[in-house]
Amino acid sequence: MQIGKREFQTEGHTYVMGILNVTPDSFSDGGKWNDRDRALWHVEEMLAEGADIIDIGGESTRPGYTLLPEEEEIARVIPVIEALKSAFDVPVSLDTYKAGVAREGIRAGVDLINDIWGLKYEGNMAEVIAASGLPCCLMHNRPSPEGGKIAEYVSFMRDVRGDLEDSIRLAREAGIADARVILDPGVGFAKNYEQNLEVICRLDELKGLGFPLLLACSRKSVIGLTLDLPADERLEGTLATTVIAVMKGCMFVRVHDVKENVRAVKMAEAILKGGKK
């Protein structure tokens, strides 16, 4: 899969996506990188540690987040995208579910659109991506009843698979080629604790849809609840999910702590290869 100037394998290797939140309120690093100079310093750090792609987000989507006006999200991310593309030769992903933000990000030079609503939030998001020719990551999510945090399911994994199939259908109808689609099981979104663990355990079933997978568990509540730890002490739990992602054949892991996760990927892949180069 071509993402920016780089060719990525969809099988046989797990790449590390470094998170750059230019937000004041993200759940684990809000306010740390929402200044352009600090953001660029952090990108330089992540690239030195082995990040393969950078994912920029301008709106926190932590549980209970407040919807950010499109204009404010654009004002947060576009200057950083432009500066990043000018300073570094690295593929850049834009984490947004708003078509207007995606359109401006594409104009600024992003290489992939990462949509936490899987094309279902705004009807023209699929058309914006299709017109750009860019690849996209479509995440599993579904509205919760009466404003609650957890969605309702009849048969959890069957419903997750069906929701992702709906996103794939929207992509195809808009003209987005299958070869430009990555799927994300949506750990931490519209799922309770047990369901988050289950979807990680059963990634194989989603891989059966025929698309590469991205796993994004870094520092999330499923780790905090399992280990009874705050967000800034969830590195080991994140590394465990990264090793699972490698074993399940995921194309990407999306993480805050790049260096440690790059090492975990390298070790897990060496074991799976049995020492063969």
PDB file of C-alpha atoms in Angstrom:
ATOM      1  CA  MET A   1       0.000   0.000   0.000  1.00  0.00           C
ATOM      2  CA  GLN A   2       1.398   3.374  -1.029  1.00  0.00           C
ATOM      3  CA  ILE A   3       1.125   5.926   1.794  1.00  0.00           C
ATOM      4  CA  GLY A   4       2.805   9.158   0.881  1.00  0.00           C
ATOM      5  CA  LYS A   5       6.127   8.403  -0.771  1.00  0.00           C
ATOM      6  CA  ARG A   6       6.531   5.097   1.044  1.00  0.00           C
ATOM      7  CA  GLU A   7       5.420   1.596   0.136  1.00  0.00           C
ATOM      8  CA  PHE A   8       4.061  -0.394   3.097  1.00  0.00           C
ATOM      9  CA  GLN A   9       3.626  -4.168   3.200  1.00  0.00           C
ATOM     10  CA  THR A  10       0.111  -5.195   4.127  1.00  0.00           C
ATOM     11  CA  GLU A  11       1.328  -8.603   5.350  1.00  0.00           C
ATOM     12  CA  GLY A  12       4.419  -9.857   7.127  1.00  0.00           C
ATOM     13  CA  HIS A  13       5.414  -6.815   9.152  1.00  0.00           C
ATOM     14  CA  THR A  14       3.805  -4.567  11.751  1.00  0.00           C
ATOM     15  CA  TYR A  15       4.544  -0.853  11.395  1.00  0.00           C
ATOM     16  CA  VAL A  16       4.485   1.668  14.227  1.00  0.00           C
ATOM     17  CA  MET A  17       2.264   4.733  13.951  1.00  0.00           C
ATOM     18  CA  GLY A  18       3.307   7.493  16.347  1.00  0.00           C
ATOM     19  CA  ILE A  19       0.541   9.577  17.938  1.00  0.00           C
ATOM     20  CA  LEU A  20       0.742  13.371  17.799  1.00  0.00           C
ATOM     21  CA  ASN A  21      -2.169  14.925  19.684  1.00  0.00           C
ATOM     22  CA  VAL A  22      -2.258  18.683  19.139  1.00  0.00           C
ATOM     23  CA  THR A  23      -5.001  19.008  21.740  1.00  0.00           C
ATOM     24  CA  PRO A  24      -5.263  20.507  25.221  1.00  0.00           C
ATOM     25  CA  ASP A  25      -7.397  17.659  26.561  1.00  0.00           C
ATOM     26  CA  SER A  26      -6.418  14.223  25.220  1.00  0.00           C
ATOM     27  CA  PHE A  27      -6.707  11.546  27.901  1.00  0.00           C
ATOM     28  CA  SER A  28      -2.984  10.869  28.411  1.00  0.00           C
ATOM     29  CA  ASP A  29      -0.972  13.653  26.763  1.00  0.00           C
ATOM     30  CA  GLY A  30      -3.334  16.588  26.387  1.00  0.00           C
ATOM     31  CA  GLY A  31      -1.536  19.929  26.280  1.00  0.00           C
ATOM     32  CA  LYS A  32       1.942  18.476  25.765  1.00  0.00           C
ATOM     33  CA  TRP A  33       2.269  18.936  22.004  1.00  0.00           C
ATOM     34  CA  ASN A  34      -0.370  21.540  21.044  1.00  0.00           C
ATOM     35  CA  ASP A  35       2.278  24.141  20.263  1.00  0.00           C
ATOM     36  CA  ARG A  36       3.830  23.916  16.774  1.00  0.00           C
ATOM     37  CA  ASP A  37       7.456  23.940  17.923  1.00  0.00           C
ATOM     38  CA  ARG A  38       6.834  21.337  20.630  1.00  0.00           C
ATOM     39  CA  ALA A  39       4.876  19.230  18.136  1.00  0.00           C
ATOM     40  CA  LEU A  40       7.777  19.261  15.666  1.00  0.00           C
ATOM     41  CA  TRP A  41      10.247  18.396  18.417  1.00  0.00           C
ATOM     42  CA  HIS A  42       8.099  15.416  19.387  1.00  0.00           C
ATOM     43  CA  VAL A  43       7.827  14.260  15.764  1.00  0.00           C
ATOM     44  CA  GLU A  44      11.615  14.414  15.448  1.00  0.00           C
ATOM     45  CA  GLU A  45      11.863  12.343  18.630  1.00  0.00           C
ATOM     46  CA  MET A  46       9.381   9.731  17.386  1.00  0.00           C
ATOM     47  CA  LEU A  47      11.140   9.417  14.029  1.00  0.00           C
ATOM     48  CA  ALA A  48      14.482   8.915  15.775  1.00  0.00           C
ATOM     49  CA  GLU A  49      12.835   6.152  17.810  1.00  0.00           C
ATOM     50  CA  GLY A  50      11.604   4.360  14.691  1.00  0.00           C
ATOM     51  CA  ALA A  51       8.091   5.604  13.902  1.00  0.00           C
ATOM     52  CA  ASP A  52       7.001   4.681  10.373  1.00  0.00           C
ATOM     53  CA  ILE A  53       4.119   7.152  10.118  1.00  0.00           C
ATOM     54  CA  ILE A  54       2.769  10.022  12.235  1.00  0.00           C
ATOM     55  CA  ASP A  55      -0.926  10.333  13.122  1.00  0.00           C
ATOM     56  CA  ILE A  56      -2.061  13.900  13.901  1.00  0.00           C
ATOM     57  CA  GLY A  57      -5.259  14.554  15.830  1.00  0.00           C
ATOM     58  CA  GLY A  58      -6.788  17.896  16.753  1.00  0.00           C
ATOM     59  CA  GLU A  59      -9.817  16.741  18.732  1.00  0.00           C
ATOM     60  CA  SER A  60      -9.779  14.527  21.803  1.00  0.00           C
ATOM     61  CA  THR A  61     -12.135  11.565  21.448  1.00  0.00           C
ATOM     62  CA  ARG A  62     -11.673  10.317  25.003  1.00  0.00           C
ATOM     63  CA  PRO A  63     -14.869   9.118  26.754  1.00  0.00           C
ATOM     64  CA  GLY A  64     -17.178  12.074  27.357  1.00  0.00           C
ATOM     65  CA  TYR A  65     -15.357  14.348  24.895  1.00  0.00           C
ATOM     66  CA  THR A  66     -16.934  17.600  23.713  1.00  0.00           C
ATOM     67  CA  LEU A  67     -17.505  17.991  19.991  1.00  0.00           C
ATOM     68  CA  LEU A  68     -15.031  20.504  18.590  1.00  0.00           C
ATOM     69  CA  PRO A  69     -16.180  23.018  15.949  1.00  0.00           C
ATOM     70  CA  GLU A  70     -14.724  22.197  12.547  1.00  0.00           C
ATOM     71  CA  GLU A  71     -13.044  25.590  12.252  1.00  0.00           C
ATOM     72  CA  GLU A  72     -11.197  25.132  15.534  1.00  0.00           C
ATOM     73  CA  GLU A  73     -10.022  21.644  14.608  1.00  0.00           C
ATOM     74  CA  ILE A  74      -8.714  22.969  11.286  1.00  0.00           C
ATOM     75  CA  ALA A  75      -6.919  25.813  13.071  1.00  0.00           C
ATOM     76  CA  ARG A  76      -5.192  23.300  15.366  1.00  0.00           C
ATOM     77  CA  VAL A  77      -4.028  20.731  12.826  1.00  0.00           C
ATOM     78  CA  ILE A  78      -3.317  22.502   9.531  1.00  0.00           C
ATOM     79  CA  PRO A  79      -0.340  24.650  10.681  1.00  0.00           C
ATOM     80  CA  VAL A  80       1.240  21.576  12.277  1.00  0.00           C
ATOM     81  CA  ILE A  81       0.646  19.429   9.183  1.00  0.00           C
ATOM     82  CA  GLU A  82       2.199  22.074   6.940  1.00  0.00           C
ATOM     83  CA  ALA A  83       5.208  22.498   9.221  1.00  0.00           C
ATOM     84  CA  LEU A  84       5.659  18.751   9.605  1.00  0.00           C
ATOM     85  CA  LYS A  85       5.501  18.091   5.857  1.00  0.00           C
ATOM     86  CA  SER A  86       8.023  20.883   5.288  1.00  0.00           C
ATOM     87  CA  ALA A  87      10.449  19.624   7.937  1.00  0.00           C
ATOM     88  CA  PHE A  88      10.264  15.844   7.603  1.00  0.00           C
ATOM     89  CA  ASP A  89       9.958  13.242   4.864  1.00  0.00           C
ATOM     90  CA  VAL A  90       7.483  10.957   6.631  1.00  0.00           C
ATOM     91  CA  PRO A  91       3.944   9.795   5.817  1.00  0.00           C
ATOM     92  CA  VAL A  92       1.333  11.715   7.805  1.00  0.00           C
ATOM     93  CA  SER A  93      -2.097  10.488   8.827  1.00  0.00           C
ATOM     94  CA  LEU A  94      -4.908  12.828   9.890  1.00  0.00           C
ATOM     95  CA  ASP A  95      -7.193  11.572  12.645  1.00  0.00           C
ATOM     96  CA  THR A  96     -10.570  13.159  11.871  1.00  0.00           C
ATOM     97  CA  TYR A  97     -14.144  12.131  11.110  1.00  0.00           C
ATOM     98  CA  LYS A  98     -15.182  15.514   9.668  1.00  0.00           C
ATOM     99  CA  ALA A  99     -15.170  15.898   5.879  1.00  0.00           C
ATOM    100  CA  GLY A 100     -14.226  19.589   6.001  1.00  0.00           C
ATOM    101  CA  VAL A 101     -11.216  18.910   8.200  1.00  0.00           C
ATOM    102  CA  ALA A 102     -10.184  16.010   5.964  1.00  0.00           C
ATOM    103  CA  ARG A 103     -10.458  18.230   2.880  1.00  0.00           C
ATOM    104  CA  GLU A 104      -8.202  20.898   4.393  1.00  0.00           C
ATOM    105  CA  GLY A 105      -5.779  18.252   5.631  1.00  0.00           C
ATOM    106  CA  ILE A 106      -5.525  16.779   2.154  1.00  0.00           C
ATOM    107  CA  ARG A 107      -4.765  20.236   0.761  1.00  0.00           C
ATOM    108  CA  ALA A 108      -2.039  20.596   3.417  1.00  0.00           C
ATOM    109  CA  GLY A 109      -0.416  17.337   2.310  1.00  0.00           C
ATOM    110  CA  VAL A 110      -1.610  14.499   4.560  1.00  0.00           C
ATOM    111  CA  ASP A 111      -1.180  11.003   3.182  1.00  0.00           C
ATOM    112  CA  LEU A 112      -3.914   9.011   4.955  1.00  0.00           C
ATOM    113  CA  ILE A 113      -7.274   9.776   6.582  1.00  0.00           C
ATOM    114  CA  ASN A 114      -7.955   7.973   9.872  1.00  0.00           C
ATOM    115  CA  ASP A 115     -11.727   8.082  10.519  1.00  0.00           C
ATOM    116  CA  ILE A 116     -13.003   6.913  13.923  1.00  0.00           C
ATOM    117  CA  TRP A 117     -16.558   6.751  12.554  1.00  0.00           C
ATOM    118  CA  GLY A 118     -15.725   4.619   9.514  1.00  0.00           C
ATOM    119  CA  LEU A 119     -17.278   7.088   7.014  1.00  0.00           C
ATOM    120  CA  LYS A 120     -20.582   7.176   8.928  1.00  0.00           C
ATOM    121  CA  TYR A 121     -20.429  10.583  10.631  1.00  0.00           C
ATOM    122  CA  GLU A 122     -20.746  12.762   7.545  1.00  0.00           C
ATOM    123  CA  GLY A 123     -22.176  11.551   4.270  1.00  0.00           C
ATOM    124  CA  ASN A 124     -19.557  13.204   2.078  1.00  0.00           C
ATOM    125  CA  MET A 125     -16.464  11.955   3.942  1.00  0.00           C
ATOM    126  CA  ALA A 126     -16.175   8.946   1.623  1.00  0.00           C
ATOM    127  CA  GLU A 127     -16.390  11.180  -1.441  1.00  0.00           C
ATOM    128  CA  VAL A 128     -13.686  13.516  -0.103  1.00  0.00           C
ATOM    129  CA  ILE A 129     -11.329  10.575   0.438  1.00  0.00           C
ATOM    130  CA  ALA A 130     -12.192   8.989  -2.902  1.00  0.00           C
ATOM    131  CA  ALA A 131     -11.519  12.226  -4.788  1.00  0.00           C
ATOM    132  CA  SER A 132      -8.123  12.543  -3.107  1.00  0.00           C
ATOM    133  CA  GLY A 133      -6.990   9.044  -4.051  1.00  0.00           C
ATOM    134  CA  LEU A 134      -5.572   8.629  -0.535  1.00  0.00           C
ATOM    135  CA  PRO A 135      -5.780   5.492   1.593  1.00  0.00           C
ATOM    136  CA  CYS A 136      -7.941   5.523   4.707  1.00  0.00           C
ATOM    137  CA  CYS A 137      -8.308   3.724   8.015  1.00  0.00           C
ATOM    138  CA  LEU A 138     -11.925   2.945   8.916  1.00  0.00           C
ATOM    139  CA  MET A 139     -12.566   2.292  12.587  1.00  0.00           C
ATOM    140  CA  HIS A 140     -15.400   0.345  14.181  1.00  0.00           C
ATOM    141  CA  ASN A 141     -17.734   2.547  16.175  1.00  0.00           C
ATOM    142  CA  ARG A 142     -21.477   2.783  16.705  1.00  0.00           C
ATOM    143  CA  PRO A 143     -23.765   5.290  18.399  1.00  0.00           C
ATOM    144  CA  SER A 144     -24.714   4.567  21.983  1.00  0.00           C
ATOM    145  CA  PRO A 145     -28.359   4.662  23.075  1.00  0.00           C
ATOM    146  CA  GLU A 146     -29.520   7.793  24.882  1.00  0.00           C
ATOM    147  CA  GLY A 147     -26.082   9.313  25.004  1.00  0.00           C
ATOM    148  CA  GLY A 148     -24.481   6.441  26.915  1.00  0.00           C
ATOM    149  CA  LYS A 149     -20.890   5.335  26.454  1.00  0.00           C
ATOM    150  CA  ILE A 150     -21.545   1.701  25.484  1.00  0.00           C
ATOM    151  CA  ALA A 151     -23.423   0.621  22.380  1.00  0.00           C
ATOM    152  CA  GLU A 152     -25.917  -2.217  22.316  1.00  0.00           C
ATOM    153  CA  TYR A 153     -25.110  -5.456  20.495  1.00  0.00           C
ATOM    154  CA  VAL A 154     -27.115  -8.567  19.692  1.00  0.00           C
ATOM    155  CA  SER A 155     -24.056 -10.726  18.960  1.00  0.00           C
ATOM    156  CA  PHE A 156     -20.955  -8.683  19.691  1.00  0.00           C
ATOM    157  CA  MET A 157     -18.339  -9.911  17.205  1.00  0.00           C
ATOM    158  CA  ARG A 158     -20.892 -10.579  14.488  1.00  0.00           C
ATOM    159  CA  ASP A 159     -22.195  -7.021  14.932  1.00  0.00           C
ATOM    160  CA  VAL A 160     -18.683  -5.525  14.900  1.00  0.00           C
ATOM    161  CA  ARG A 161     -17.939  -7.374  11.694  1.00  0.00           C
ATOM    162  CA  GLY A 162     -21.234  -6.218  10.203  1.00  0.00           C
ATOM    163  CA  ASP A 163     -20.557  -2.592  11.141  1.00  0.00           C
ATOM    164  CA  LEU A 164     -17.150  -2.758   9.464  1.00  0.00           C
ATOM    165  CA  GLU A 165     -18.740  -4.314   6.395  1.00  0.00           C
ATOM    166  CA  ASP A 166     -21.058  -1.298   6.273  1.00  0.00           C
ATOM    167  CA  SER A 167     -18.023   1.012   6.268  1.00  0.00           C
ATOM    168  CA  ILE A 168     -16.428  -1.057   3.495  1.00  0.00           C
ATOM    169  CA  ARG A 169     -19.645  -0.767   1.480  1.00  0.00           C
ATOM    170  CA  LEU A 170     -19.661   3.038   1.883  1.00  0.00           C
ATOM    171  CA  ALA A 171     -16.039   3.177   0.733  1.00  0.00           C
ATOM    172  CA  ARG A 172     -16.744   1.049  -2.326  1.00  0.00           C
ATOM    173  CA  GLU A 173     -19.847   3.025  -3.273  1.00  0.00           C
ATOM    174  CA  ALA A 174     -17.809   6.241  -3.180  1.00  0.00           C
ATOM    175  CA  GLY A 175     -15.075   4.744  -5.343  1.00  0.00           C
ATOM    176  CA  ILE A 176     -12.410   4.061  -2.719  1.00  0.00           C
ATOM    177  CA  ALA A 177     -10.489   0.989  -3.877  1.00  0.00           C
ATOM    178  CA  ASP A 178     -10.225  -1.965  -1.490  1.00  0.00           C
ATOM    179  CA  ALA A 179      -6.444  -1.709  -1.791  1.00  0.00           C
ATOM    180  CA  ARG A 180      -6.606   1.705  -0.078  1.00  0.00           C
ATOM    181  CA  VAL A 181      -8.575   0.571   3.000  1.00  0.00           C
ATOM    182  CA  ILE A 182      -7.290  -0.368   6.472  1.00  0.00           C
ATOM    183  CA  LEU A 183      -9.639  -1.457   9.266  1.00  0.00           C
ATOM    184  CA  ASP A 184      -9.433  -0.657  12.984  1.00  0.00           C
ATOM    185  CA  PRO A 185     -11.485  -2.729  15.501  1.00  0.00           C
ATOM    186  CA  GLY A 186     -12.068   0.379  17.620  1.00  0.00           C
ATOM    187  CA  VAL A 187     -10.705  -0.616  21.011  1.00  0.00           C
ATOM    188  CA  GLY A 188     -12.089   1.845  23.574  1.00  0.00           C
ATOM    189  CA  PHE A 189     -15.006   2.981  21.437  1.00  0.00           C
ATOM    190  CA  ALA A 190     -18.626   1.895  22.069  1.00  0.00           C
ATOM    191  CA  LYS A 191     -17.420  -1.180  23.952  1.00  0.00           C
ATOM    192  CA  ASN A 192     -17.287  -2.223  27.585  1.00  0.00           C
ATOM    193  CA  TYR A 193     -14.224  -3.666  29.289  1.00  0.00           C
ATOM    194  CA  GLU A 194     -14.940  -7.298  28.384  1.00  0.00           C
ATOM    195  CA  GLN A 195     -15.790  -6.410  24.781  1.00  0.00           C
ATOM    196  CA  ASN A 196     -12.525  -4.504  24.368  1.00  0.00           C
ATOM    197  CA  LEU A 197     -10.572  -7.564  25.496  1.00  0.00           C
ATOM    198  CA  GLU A 198     -12.663  -9.825  23.278  1.00  0.00           C
ATOM    199  CA  VAL A 199     -12.150  -7.807  20.122  1.00  0.00           C
ATOM    200  CA  ILE A 200      -8.365  -7.836  20.683  1.00  0.00           C
ATOM    201  CA  CYS A 201      -8.418 -11.593  21.282  1.00  0.00           C
ATOM    202  CA  ARG A 202     -10.517 -12.252  18.167  1.00  0.00           C
ATOM    203  CA  LEU A 203      -8.713 -10.037  15.658  1.00  0.00           C
ATOM    204  CA  ASP A 204      -8.366 -13.043  13.359  1.00  0.00           C
ATOM    205  CA  GLU A 205     -12.099 -12.908  12.653  1.00  0.00           C
ATOM    206  CA  LEU A 206     -11.860  -9.307  11.485  1.00  0.00           C
ATOM    207  CA  LYS A 207      -8.755 -10.052   9.447  1.00  0.00           C
ATOM    208  CA  GLY A 208     -10.990 -12.545   7.650  1.00  0.00           C
ATOM    209  CA  LEU A 209     -12.710  -9.561   6.016  1.00  0.00           C
ATOM    210  CA  GLY A 210      -9.653  -9.380   3.764  1.00  0.00           C
ATOM    211  CA  PHE A 211      -8.261  -6.002   4.789  1.00  0.00           C
ATOM    212  CA  PRO A 212      -5.137  -5.032   6.759  1.00  0.00           C
ATOM    213  CA  LEU A 213      -5.741  -4.110  10.399  1.00  0.00           C
ATOM    214  CA  LEU A 214      -4.578  -1.294  12.651  1.00  0.00           C
ATOM    215  CA  LEU A 215      -4.671  -1.877  16.409  1.00  0.00           C
ATOM    216  CA  ALA A 216      -4.840   1.183  18.668  1.00  0.00           C
ATOM    217  CA  CYS A 217      -4.700   0.251  22.357  1.00  0.00           C
ATOM    218  CA  SER A 218      -1.996   2.584  23.622  1.00  0.00           C
ATOM    219  CA  ARG A 219      -2.594   3.631  27.252  1.00  0.00           C
ATOM    220  CA  LYS A 220      -6.345   3.013  26.896  1.00  0.00           C
ATOM    221  CA  SER A 221      -8.787   2.271  29.706  1.00  0.00           C
ATOM    222  CA  VAL A 222      -8.857  -1.468  28.966  1.00  0.00           C
ATOM    223  CA  ILE A 223      -5.214  -1.524  30.117  1.00  0.00           C
ATOM    224  CA  GLY A 224      -5.875   0.733  33.069  1.00  0.00           C
ATOM    225  CA  LEU A 225      -8.770  -1.416  34.246  1.00  0.00           C
ATOM    226  CA  THR A 226      -6.832  -4.648  33.823  1.00  0.00           C
ATOM    227  CA  LEU A 227      -3.740  -3.446  35.672  1.00  0.00           C
ATOM    228  CA  ASP A 228      -5.355  -0.805  37.903  1.00  0.00           C
ATOM    229  CA  LEU A 229      -2.975   1.856  36.632  1.00  0.00           C
ATOM    230  CA  PRO A 230      -3.266   5.514  35.550  1.00  0.00           C
ATOM    231  CA  ALA A 231      -2.708   6.496  31.911  1.00  0.00           C
ATOM    232  CA  ASP A 232       0.959   7.405  32.403  1.00  0.00           C
ATOM    233  CA  GLU A 233       1.814   3.944  33.792  1.00  0.00           C
ATOM    234  CA  ARG A 234       0.315   1.743  31.078  1.00  0.00           C
ATOM    235  CA  LEU A 235       3.409   1.114  28.952  1.00  0.00           C
ATOM    236  CA  GLU A 236       3.789  -2.592  29.779  1.00  0.00           C
ATOM    237  CA  GLY A 237       0.121  -3.234  29.097  1.00  0.00           C
ATOM    238  CA  THR A 238       0.409  -1.416  25.776  1.00  0.00           C
ATOM    239  CA  LEU A 239       3.441  -3.531  24.840  1.00  0.00           C
ATOM    240  CA  ALA A 240       1.433  -6.686  25.506  1.00  0.00           C
ATOM    241  CA  THR A 241      -1.234  -5.542  23.040  1.00  0.00           C
ATOM    242  CA  THR A 242       1.465  -4.697  20.498  1.00  0.00           C
ATOM    243  CA  VAL A 243       2.876  -8.217  20.712  1.00  0.00           C
ATOM    244  CA  ILE A 244      -0.653  -9.580  20.192  1.00  0.00           C
ATOM    245  CA  ALA A 245      -0.998  -7.305  17.145  1.00  0.00           C
ATOM    246  CA  VAL A 246       2.192  -8.758  15.666  1.00  0.00           C
ATOM    247  CA  MET A 247       1.057 -12.317  16.360  1.00  0.00           C
ATOM    248  CA  LYS A 248      -2.327 -11.610  14.752  1.00  0.00           C
ATOM    249  CA  GLY A 249      -0.732 -10.074  11.668  1.00  0.00           C
ATOM    250  CA  CYS A 250      -1.798  -6.441  12.096  1.00  0.00           C
ATOM    251  CA  MET A 251      -0.302  -3.970   9.645  1.00  0.00           C
ATOM    252  CA  PHE A 252      -0.063  -1.104  12.164  1.00  0.00           C
ATOM    253  CA  VAL A 253      -0.043  -0.369  15.868  1.00  0.00           C
ATOM    254  CA  ARG A 254      -0.886   3.197  16.874  1.00  0.00           C
ATOM    255  CA  VAL A 255       1.071   4.173  19.990  1.00  0.00           C
ATOM    256  CA  HIS A 256       2.326   6.999  22.205  1.00  0.00           C
ATOM    257  CA  ASP A 257       5.611   5.356  23.269  1.00  0.00           C
ATOM    258  CA  VAL A 258       7.374   4.706  19.977  1.00  0.00           C
ATOM    259  CA  LYS A 259      10.796   3.447  21.055  1.00  0.00           C
ATOM    260  CA  GLU A 260       9.517   0.718  23.348  1.00  0.00           C
ATOM    261  CA  ASN A 261       6.854  -0.459  20.905  1.00  0.00           C
ATOM    262  CA  VAL A 262       9.331  -0.601  18.009  1.00  0.00           C
ATOM    263  CA  ARG A 263      11.490  -2.878  20.165  1.00  0.00           C
ATOM    264  CA  ALA A 264       8.498  -5.044  21.096  1.00  0.00           C
ATOM    265  CA  VAL A 265       7.560  -5.429  17.416  1.00  0.00           C
ATOM    266  CA  LYS A 266      11.121  -6.356  16.471  1.00  0.00           C
ATOM    267  CA  MET A 267      11.362  -8.972  19.217  1.00  0.00           C
ATOM    268  CA  ALA A 268       7.962 -10.518  18.508  1.00  0.00           C
ATOM    269  CA  GLU A 269       8.676 -10.715  14.780  1.00  0.00           C
ATOM    270  CA  ALA A 270      12.066 -12.343  15.397  1.00  0.00           C
ATOM    271  CA  ILE A 271      10.402 -15.013  17.517  1.00  0.00           C
ATOM    272  CA  LEU A 272       7.689 -15.668  14.940  1.00  0.00           C
ATOM    273  CA  LYS A 273      10.331 -16.031  12.227  1.00  0.00           C
ATOM    274  CA  GLY A 274      12.268 -18.466  14.385  1.00  0.00           C
ATOM    275  CA  GLY A 275      15.529 -16.638  13.823  1.00  0.00           C
ATOM    276  CA  LYS A 276      15.185 -16.664  10.024  1.00  0.00           C
ATOM    277  CA  LYS A 277      16.026 -13.416   8.257  1.00  0.00           C
TER     278      LYS A 277
END
